[in-house]
Amino acid sequence: MDKDVTGAADKSKGNVTIRDTAITVSTYTAEQPAADRILFAQTLITPGSAIDTTVFGKGSSGNAPLLDLHKSLVAQALGGNQSATRAGQPTVSFSPEMEEEETSIPIPPVEPPVETDDADQAFLPQVTDFLWVNQARNAFNVTGKGMTVAVLDTGLNTGHIDFTGRVAAQVNFTPDNDGNTADATDGNGHGTNVGGIIVAGGNHTGMAPEANIIPIKVLPNATSGDFAWIDSALQWVIDNRAAHNISAVCMSLSDSGNYTSDGFGFFATLRHAMRRKIQTLKAANVAVVIAAGNDYFRHNSQQGMAFPAIIRECISVGAVYDEDQDRRFAYSSGAQAHSAKRGQITPFSQRLHASVGPDTHTDVFAPGAPVTATGHTGPQASSTQSGTSQATPVVTGIILLLQEFYQRWRHELPTVDQLIRWLQEGGVPIFDGDD
């Protein structure tokens, strides 16, 4: 496919529709680029205009900037339309939601949980009771033993007694901790709470209390992060998956956006790179579990999910309440609930129904408001937080139990599609009109 596109591109001109403007794209041939690159000139014109674009050589004056793209990206965009490309009339439509060429994507600062220095276990037992986790562990003799989860978050309190002897490795991609790449110490608490929900085995009992954990620090303690760090972390998981027996990845993070499609657009290079890595992990039967996002209220109660949960190859998770409560709930996003019903979607949780996003809809919902688990301030500390960030590790832990049971039986990991089917078949439909 690369050869077809590269050969056809020497003389091709065509329109790429992005939002309300068109870009006339012409191949630059005055000087040949590197063998694996294709060089374009581009200019913005009014839709329907007959204006053509002059191609300028390197160093020449003019207003048509040169765009150097790897030919695999060109093949990806035009591969399904090669006959039109050869005829000089390629037409490629992209998502209007993401259109810029990316080298980085900022991540908003992470809100820390409420911490206590004692071994408070409130709320986590309610989650496990709601989901019958204790009964499942006993009936199927599963605890997550032998499985490993990579948690991409703010790091981990590795000195907490709930993780003793089960931190398989730690990696840091942020400037925190003096940039020490081997120090994933959590100075925020979010990652420690998330990790405890999955694998705590001491004061608290997480979903999979004997599983191993690898904290990968991709979110700074108090400042904005960058999805480029997460992209690097996903590559680390791919490279080290076999050595550490990593079978699941937990990502309680988002860009705070709201999307109904994962058609990211031609220039969304970082998003495409992350999706390819998630596809690679899915092909290896590694489940990548991602929070749907907490900005339903901020987005005017419109259906959708944040990035990267919108990627169809991941397992996306929304949040529900785990018990009936006759009181008012208010959240930092501005979302409110005047009461809570067991199984009711929380007012902050983003969600996408299959009727709106048939290929990218929310896969499953789980308890996420509130959940108390491990804290980062001491060896027995607890922390409490609400969010799809808490629902996501609940699902991740259940996946570890399913993987352990299946691997014992079949000597291999189940596919991600099997996991999604089992999670959905083992759940109940939500009929929730109180959003």
Coordinates of C-alpha atoms in Angstrom, one line a residue:
M1 CA 0.0 0.0 0.0
D2 CA 2.9 2.4 0.7
K3 CA 4.2 1.9 -2.8
D4 CA 0.9 2.7 -4.4
V5 CA 0.4 5.8 -2.4
T6 CA 4.0 7.0 -2.8
G7 CA 4.0 6.5 -6.5
A8 CA 0.6 8.1 -7.0
A9 CA 1.5 11.0 -4.8
D10 CA 4.1 12.5 -7.2
K11 CA 1.4 14.2 -9.2
S12 CA -1.7 14.1 -7.1
K13 CA -3.7 17.0 -5.9
G14 CA -6.8 16.7 -3.7
N15 CA -9.0 18.1 -1.0
V16 CA -9.0 17.1 2.6
T17 CA -12.1 18.4 4.4
I18 CA -11.5 19.7 8.0
R19 CA -14.3 21.5 9.7
D20 CA -15.5 24.4 7.5
T21 CA -12.3 24.9 5.5
A22 CA -10.5 22.9 2.8
I23 CA -6.8 22.2 2.5
T24 CA -5.4 21.8 -1.0
V25 CA -2.6 19.3 -0.8
S26 CA 0.1 19.1 -3.5
T27 CA 3.1 16.8 -3.4
Y28 CA 6.4 18.6 -3.3
T29 CA 8.7 17.0 -6.0
A30 CA 11.4 19.7 -6.6
E31 CA 13.6 17.9 -4.2
Q32 CA 13.0 14.3 -3.1
P33 CA 12.5 13.8 0.6
A34 CA 13.9 10.8 2.5
A35 CA 12.8 7.4 1.2
D36 CA 10.3 6.9 4.0
R37 CA 8.8 10.4 3.8
I38 CA 6.4 12.3 1.6
L39 CA 6.6 16.1 1.5
F40 CA 3.4 18.2 1.0
A41 CA 2.7 21.8 0.6
Q42 CA -0.5 23.0 2.1
T43 CA -2.7 26.1 2.2
L44 CA -6.1 26.9 3.6
I45 CA -8.7 28.0 1.0
T46 CA -12.5 28.7 1.1
P47 CA -14.7 25.7 0.6
G48 CA -15.6 25.4 -3.1
S49 CA -12.9 27.8 -4.3
A50 CA -11.0 26.9 -7.4
I51 CA -7.8 28.5 -6.1
D52 CA -4.8 26.2 -6.6
T53 CA -1.7 26.0 -4.5
T54 CA 1.8 26.8 -5.7
V55 CA 4.4 24.3 -4.5
F56 CA 7.4 26.1 -3.1
G57 CA 10.9 24.6 -2.9
K58 CA 13.0 24.6 0.2
G59 CA 14.1 28.0 1.0
S60 CA 11.7 29.7 -1.4
S61 CA 9.4 32.5 -0.4
G62 CA 5.6 31.9 -0.3
N63 CA 2.8 31.2 2.0
A64 CA 2.4 27.4 1.5
P65 CA 4.3 25.7 4.4
L66 CA 5.8 22.4 3.7
L67 CA 4.5 19.4 5.7
D68 CA 6.8 16.4 6.1
L69 CA 4.8 13.2 6.8
H70 CA 5.8 9.6 7.2
K71 CA 4.5 7.7 4.2
S72 CA 2.7 5.2 6.5
L73 CA 0.4 8.1 7.6
V74 CA -0.3 8.9 4.0
A75 CA -1.1 5.3 3.3
Q76 CA -3.3 5.2 6.4
A77 CA -5.3 8.2 5.2
L78 CA -5.5 7.4 1.5
G79 CA -5.1 3.6 1.4
G80 CA -8.8 3.0 1.2
N81 CA -9.1 5.5 -1.7
Q82 CA -6.1 4.6 -3.9
S83 CA -7.9 4.6 -7.2
A84 CA -9.0 8.2 -6.6
T85 CA -5.5 9.1 -5.5
R86 CA -4.0 7.8 -8.7
A87 CA -6.6 9.8 -10.6
G88 CA -5.5 12.9 -8.8
Q89 CA -8.7 13.4 -6.9
P90 CA -8.3 12.0 -3.3
T91 CA -11.2 12.8 -1.0
V92 CA -10.6 12.0 2.7
S93 CA -12.9 13.2 5.6
F94 CA -11.6 13.5 9.1
S95 CA -13.2 14.0 12.5
P96 CA -14.0 17.7 13.1
E97 CA -13.1 17.2 16.8
M98 CA -9.4 16.8 16.5
E99 CA -7.5 18.5 13.7
E100 CA -4.2 19.8 14.8
E101 CA -0.8 18.2 14.1
E102 CA 0.3 17.1 17.6
T103 CA 3.6 16.7 19.4
S104 CA 2.0 16.9 22.8
I105 CA -1.5 17.0 24.5
P106 CA -1.8 18.6 27.9
I107 CA -3.4 16.7 30.8
P108 CA -5.1 18.8 33.5
P109 CA -3.7 18.6 37.0
V110 CA -5.1 15.7 39.0
E111 CA -7.3 16.4 42.0
P112 CA -5.9 14.6 45.1
P113 CA -8.1 12.4 47.3
V114 CA -9.0 13.1 50.9
E115 CA -6.4 11.5 53.1
T116 CA -6.4 10.1 56.6
D117 CA -3.5 8.5 58.5
D118 CA -5.5 5.6 59.9
A119 CA -6.6 2.3 58.4
D120 CA -10.1 3.3 57.6
Q121 CA -11.8 0.8 55.4
A122 CA -15.1 2.6 54.7
F123 CA -16.7 2.3 51.3
L124 CA -14.4 -0.3 49.7
P125 CA -16.3 -3.2 51.4
Q126 CA -19.5 -1.7 50.1
V127 CA -18.1 -1.9 46.5
T128 CA -17.1 -5.5 46.9
D129 CA -20.4 -6.5 48.5
F130 CA -22.3 -4.7 45.6
L131 CA -20.3 -6.7 43.0
W132 CA -20.2 -10.0 45.0
V133 CA -16.4 -10.0 44.7
N134 CA -15.8 -11.9 47.9
Q135 CA -18.1 -14.7 46.8
A136 CA -16.5 -14.8 43.4
R137 CA -13.0 -15.0 44.9
N138 CA -14.0 -17.9 47.2
A139 CA -16.1 -19.8 44.6
F140 CA -13.4 -19.7 41.9
N141 CA -10.4 -19.6 44.2
V142 CA -9.0 -16.5 42.6
T143 CA -7.1 -13.6 44.1
G144 CA -5.1 -12.2 41.2
K145 CA -2.0 -14.2 42.1
G146 CA 0.5 -14.4 39.3
M147 CA -1.1 -11.5 37.4
T148 CA 0.4 -8.1 37.1
V149 CA -1.2 -4.7 36.4
A150 CA 0.5 -1.6 35.2
V151 CA -1.1 1.5 36.7
L152 CA -0.5 4.7 34.7
D153 CA -1.2 7.5 37.2
T154 CA 0.5 9.8 39.7
G155 CA 2.6 6.9 41.1
L156 CA 2.3 4.8 44.2
N157 CA 3.1 4.8 47.9
T158 CA 5.3 1.7 47.5
G159 CA 5.9 1.7 51.3
H160 CA 2.3 1.1 52.2
I161 CA 1.7 -2.2 53.9
D162 CA -1.1 -3.0 51.4
F163 CA 1.5 -3.5 48.7
T164 CA 4.2 -5.3 50.6
G165 CA 6.2 -7.6 48.3
R166 CA 4.1 -7.1 45.2
V167 CA 5.6 -4.0 43.5
A168 CA 7.2 -5.7 40.6
A169 CA 8.8 -2.5 39.2
Q170 CA 8.3 1.2 39.1
V171 CA 8.9 3.8 36.3
N172 CA 8.7 7.6 36.1
F173 CA 8.1 9.6 33.0
T174 CA 7.5 12.9 34.7
P175 CA 9.9 15.6 35.9
D176 CA 8.8 14.8 39.5
N177 CA 11.2 13.0 41.9
D178 CA 14.1 14.8 40.4
G179 CA 13.4 13.1 37.1
N180 CA 14.5 9.8 38.4
T181 CA 13.0 7.3 35.9
A182 CA 13.1 4.5 38.5
D183 CA 11.2 6.4 41.2
A184 CA 7.4 6.4 40.9
T185 CA 6.8 7.9 44.4
D186 CA 3.3 9.4 44.6
G187 CA 3.2 12.9 45.9
N188 CA -0.5 13.4 45.1
G189 CA -2.4 10.3 46.3
H190 CA -4.6 9.6 43.2
G191 CA -2.4 6.8 41.9
T192 CA -2.1 5.2 45.4
N193 CA -5.9 5.2 45.8
V194 CA -6.4 3.7 42.4
G195 CA -3.7 1.1 42.9
G196 CA -5.2 0.1 46.3
I197 CA -8.6 -0.4 44.8
I198 CA -7.0 -3.0 42.4
V199 CA -4.5 -4.9 44.5
A200 CA -4.5 -3.8 48.2
G201 CA -3.9 -6.7 50.5
G202 CA -3.5 -5.6 54.1
N203 CA -5.6 -3.0 55.9
H204 CA -7.7 -2.8 52.8
T205 CA -8.7 -5.6 50.5
G206 CA -8.8 -4.7 46.9
M207 CA -10.4 -6.5 44.0
A208 CA -7.3 -8.7 43.3
P209 CA -5.4 -8.7 46.6
E210 CA -2.5 -11.0 45.5
A211 CA -1.8 -9.5 42.1
N212 CA 1.4 -7.6 41.4
I213 CA 1.5 -4.0 40.5
I214 CA 3.8 -1.8 38.5
P215 CA 3.2 1.9 39.1
I216 CA 4.1 4.0 36.1
K217 CA 4.2 7.7 37.0
V218 CA 2.8 9.7 34.0
L219 CA 0.9 12.4 36.0
P220 CA 2.7 15.0 38.0
N221 CA 1.9 15.6 41.6
A222 CA 0.5 19.1 41.2
T223 CA 0.9 20.4 37.6
S224 CA -0.3 19.6 34.2
G225 CA 1.1 16.6 32.4
D226 CA 1.5 15.5 28.8
F227 CA 0.0 12.6 26.8
A228 CA 3.5 12.2 25.3
W229 CA 4.5 10.7 28.6
I230 CA 1.6 8.3 28.5
D231 CA 2.5 7.3 25.0
S232 CA 6.0 6.5 26.2
A233 CA 4.6 4.5 29.1
L234 CA 2.4 2.4 26.8
Q235 CA 5.5 1.6 24.8
W236 CA 7.3 0.6 28.0
V237 CA 4.4 -1.8 28.8
I238 CA 4.7 -3.3 25.3
D239 CA 8.4 -3.8 25.7
N240 CA 8.2 -5.2 29.2
R241 CA 4.9 -7.1 29.1
A242 CA 6.4 -10.5 28.8
A243 CA 9.1 -10.0 31.4
H244 CA 6.6 -8.9 34.1
N245 CA 3.6 -10.9 33.0
I246 CA 1.5 -7.7 32.5
S247 CA -2.0 -8.6 31.6
A248 CA -3.9 -5.4 32.3
V249 CA -3.2 -1.6 32.2
C250 CA -5.3 0.8 34.3
M251 CA -5.5 4.4 33.1
S252 CA -7.7 6.7 35.3
L253 CA -6.9 9.8 33.3
S254 CA -8.3 12.0 30.5
D255 CA -8.0 15.1 28.5
S256 CA -11.4 16.4 29.8
G257 CA -12.8 16.4 26.3
N258 CA -16.0 14.9 25.1
Y259 CA -16.0 12.8 21.9
T260 CA -18.4 10.4 20.2
S261 CA -15.9 9.0 17.7
D262 CA -12.2 7.9 17.6
G263 CA -11.7 9.3 14.1
F264 CA -9.0 11.6 15.3
G265 CA -8.0 13.2 12.0
F266 CA -4.9 13.2 9.8
F267 CA -2.8 15.5 12.0
A268 CA -3.7 13.9 15.4
T269 CA -0.4 12.0 15.3
L270 CA 0.0 11.5 19.1
R271 CA -3.5 10.2 19.4
H272 CA -2.9 7.8 16.5
A273 CA 0.3 6.7 18.1
M274 CA -1.4 5.9 21.4
R275 CA -4.2 4.1 19.6
R276 CA -1.7 1.9 17.8
K277 CA -0.1 1.0 21.1
I278 CA -3.4 0.1 22.6
Q279 CA -4.2 -2.0 19.5
T280 CA -0.8 -3.8 20.0
L281 CA -1.6 -4.6 23.6
K282 CA -5.1 -5.8 22.7
A283 CA -3.6 -8.1 20.2
A284 CA -1.5 -9.6 23.0
N285 CA -4.6 -10.0 25.1
V286 CA -3.6 -7.2 27.5
A287 CA -6.7 -5.3 28.6
V288 CA -6.3 -1.5 28.7
V289 CA -8.9 -0.2 31.0
I290 CA -9.6 3.6 30.8
A291 CA -11.9 6.0 32.7
A292 CA -14.7 7.5 30.7
G293 CA -14.2 10.9 32.2
N294 CA -15.8 13.1 34.9
D295 CA -17.0 16.0 32.8
Y296 CA -20.6 15.1 31.9
F297 CA -21.9 18.3 33.7
R298 CA -19.2 20.5 32.1
H299 CA -20.2 19.3 28.7
N300 CA -23.9 20.2 29.3
S301 CA -24.9 16.6 29.8
Q302 CA -24.1 15.7 26.3
Q303 CA -23.2 12.1 25.5
G304 CA -19.6 11.3 24.9
M305 CA -16.4 10.2 26.5
A306 CA -13.0 11.8 27.0
F307 CA -9.8 10.8 25.3
P308 CA -8.3 8.1 25.5
A309 CA -11.4 6.2 26.7
I310 CA -13.0 6.9 23.3
I311 CA -10.5 4.6 21.7
R312 CA -12.5 1.6 20.7
E313 CA -9.8 -1.0 21.5
C314 CA -9.8 -0.2 25.2
I315 CA -12.3 -1.1 27.9
S316 CA -14.1 2.2 28.8
V317 CA -15.6 2.6 32.3
G318 CA -18.2 4.9 33.7
A319 CA -19.2 5.3 37.4
V320 CA -22.4 4.4 39.3
Y321 CA -23.3 4.6 43.0
D322 CA -23.1 1.4 45.0
E323 CA -25.9 2.0 47.5
D324 CA -29.1 4.1 48.1
Q325 CA -28.5 7.3 50.0
D326 CA -31.0 10.0 50.7
R327 CA -28.7 13.0 50.8
R328 CA -27.3 15.6 48.4
F329 CA -24.0 15.0 46.6
A330 CA -21.9 17.9 45.1
Y331 CA -18.7 17.5 43.1
S332 CA -15.9 19.8 42.1
S333 CA -17.0 19.7 38.4
G334 CA -20.3 21.4 39.5
A335 CA -22.3 18.2 39.1
Q336 CA -24.9 17.4 41.8
A337 CA -27.2 14.6 42.8
H338 CA -30.0 15.2 45.3
S339 CA -30.0 11.5 46.2
A340 CA -28.3 8.3 45.1
K341 CA -29.7 4.9 44.1
R342 CA -27.7 1.7 43.8
G343 CA -26.6 1.4 40.2
Q344 CA -27.5 5.0 39.3
I345 CA -25.0 6.7 37.0
T346 CA -23.2 9.4 38.9
P347 CA -24.0 13.0 37.7
F348 CA -20.3 13.6 36.8
S349 CA -19.7 10.4 34.8
Q350 CA -19.4 10.8 31.1
R351 CA -21.2 8.1 29.1
L352 CA -21.8 7.2 25.5
H353 CA -24.7 5.0 24.4
A354 CA -24.3 2.5 21.5
S355 CA -27.0 4.4 19.6
V356 CA -24.8 7.4 19.5
G357 CA -21.3 5.7 19.3
P358 CA -21.9 2.2 17.9
D359 CA -18.2 1.5 17.8
T360 CA -17.0 3.6 20.7
H361 CA -19.7 3.4 23.3
T362 CA -19.0 3.0 27.1
D363 CA -18.3 -0.7 27.7
V364 CA -19.2 -1.0 31.4
F365 CA -20.1 0.9 34.6
A366 CA -18.8 0.2 38.1
P367 CA -19.0 1.7 41.6
G368 CA -17.0 4.9 41.8
A369 CA -18.5 7.2 44.4
P370 CA -17.0 7.3 46.9
V371 CA -14.3 4.7 47.3
T372 CA -11.8 4.5 50.2
A373 CA -8.6 2.7 49.7
T374 CA -4.9 3.2 50.3
G375 CA -3.4 6.6 50.9
H376 CA 0.0 8.1 50.1
T377 CA 0.8 9.9 53.4
G378 CA 2.0 6.9 55.4
P379 CA 2.4 3.1 55.6
Q380 CA -1.2 2.6 56.8
A381 CA -2.9 5.7 55.3
S382 CA -6.3 5.7 53.7
S383 CA -7.8 8.0 51.1
T384 CA -11.3 8.6 49.7
Q385 CA -12.2 9.8 46.3
S386 CA -15.1 9.7 43.8
G387 CA -14.8 9.5 40.1
T388 CA -14.6 7.3 37.0
S389 CA -11.0 7.1 38.2
Q390 CA -12.3 4.9 41.0
A391 CA -14.7 2.8 38.9
T392 CA -11.9 2.0 36.5
P393 CA -9.6 0.2 39.0
V394 CA -12.7 -1.7 40.2
V395 CA -13.1 -3.1 36.7
T396 CA -9.4 -3.6 36.3
G397 CA -9.2 -5.8 39.4
I398 CA -12.2 -7.9 38.3
I399 CA -10.4 -8.4 35.0
L400 CA -7.3 -9.7 36.8
L401 CA -9.5 -12.3 38.6
L402 CA -11.1 -13.4 35.3
Q403 CA -7.6 -13.7 33.7
E404 CA -6.3 -15.7 36.5
F405 CA -9.2 -18.2 36.3
Y406 CA -9.0 -18.5 32.5
Q407 CA -5.3 -18.9 32.4
R408 CA -5.4 -21.7 35.0
W409 CA -8.0 -23.4 32.8
R410 CA -6.7 -22.7 29.3
H411 CA -3.1 -21.8 29.9
E412 CA -3.5 -18.6 28.0
L413 CA -5.0 -15.2 28.6
P414 CA -8.6 -14.5 27.4
T415 CA -9.0 -12.0 24.6
V416 CA -10.1 -8.5 25.4
D417 CA -13.4 -9.0 23.5
Q418 CA -14.1 -12.1 25.7
L419 CA -13.5 -10.0 28.8
I420 CA -15.9 -7.3 27.7
R421 CA -18.5 -9.9 26.9
W422 CA -18.2 -11.5 30.3
L423 CA -18.3 -8.2 32.1
Q424 CA -21.4 -7.2 30.2
E425 CA -23.1 -10.5 30.5
G426 CA -22.4 -10.6 34.3
G427 CA -23.8 -7.2 34.8
V428 CA -27.3 -5.8 34.6
P429 CA -28.8 -3.1 32.3
I430 CA -28.9 0.4 33.6
F431 CA -32.2 2.3 33.3
D432 CA -31.3 5.7 34.6
G433 CA -33.3 8.8 34.0
D434 CA -32.1 10.8 36.9
D435 CA -29.1 12.5 35.3

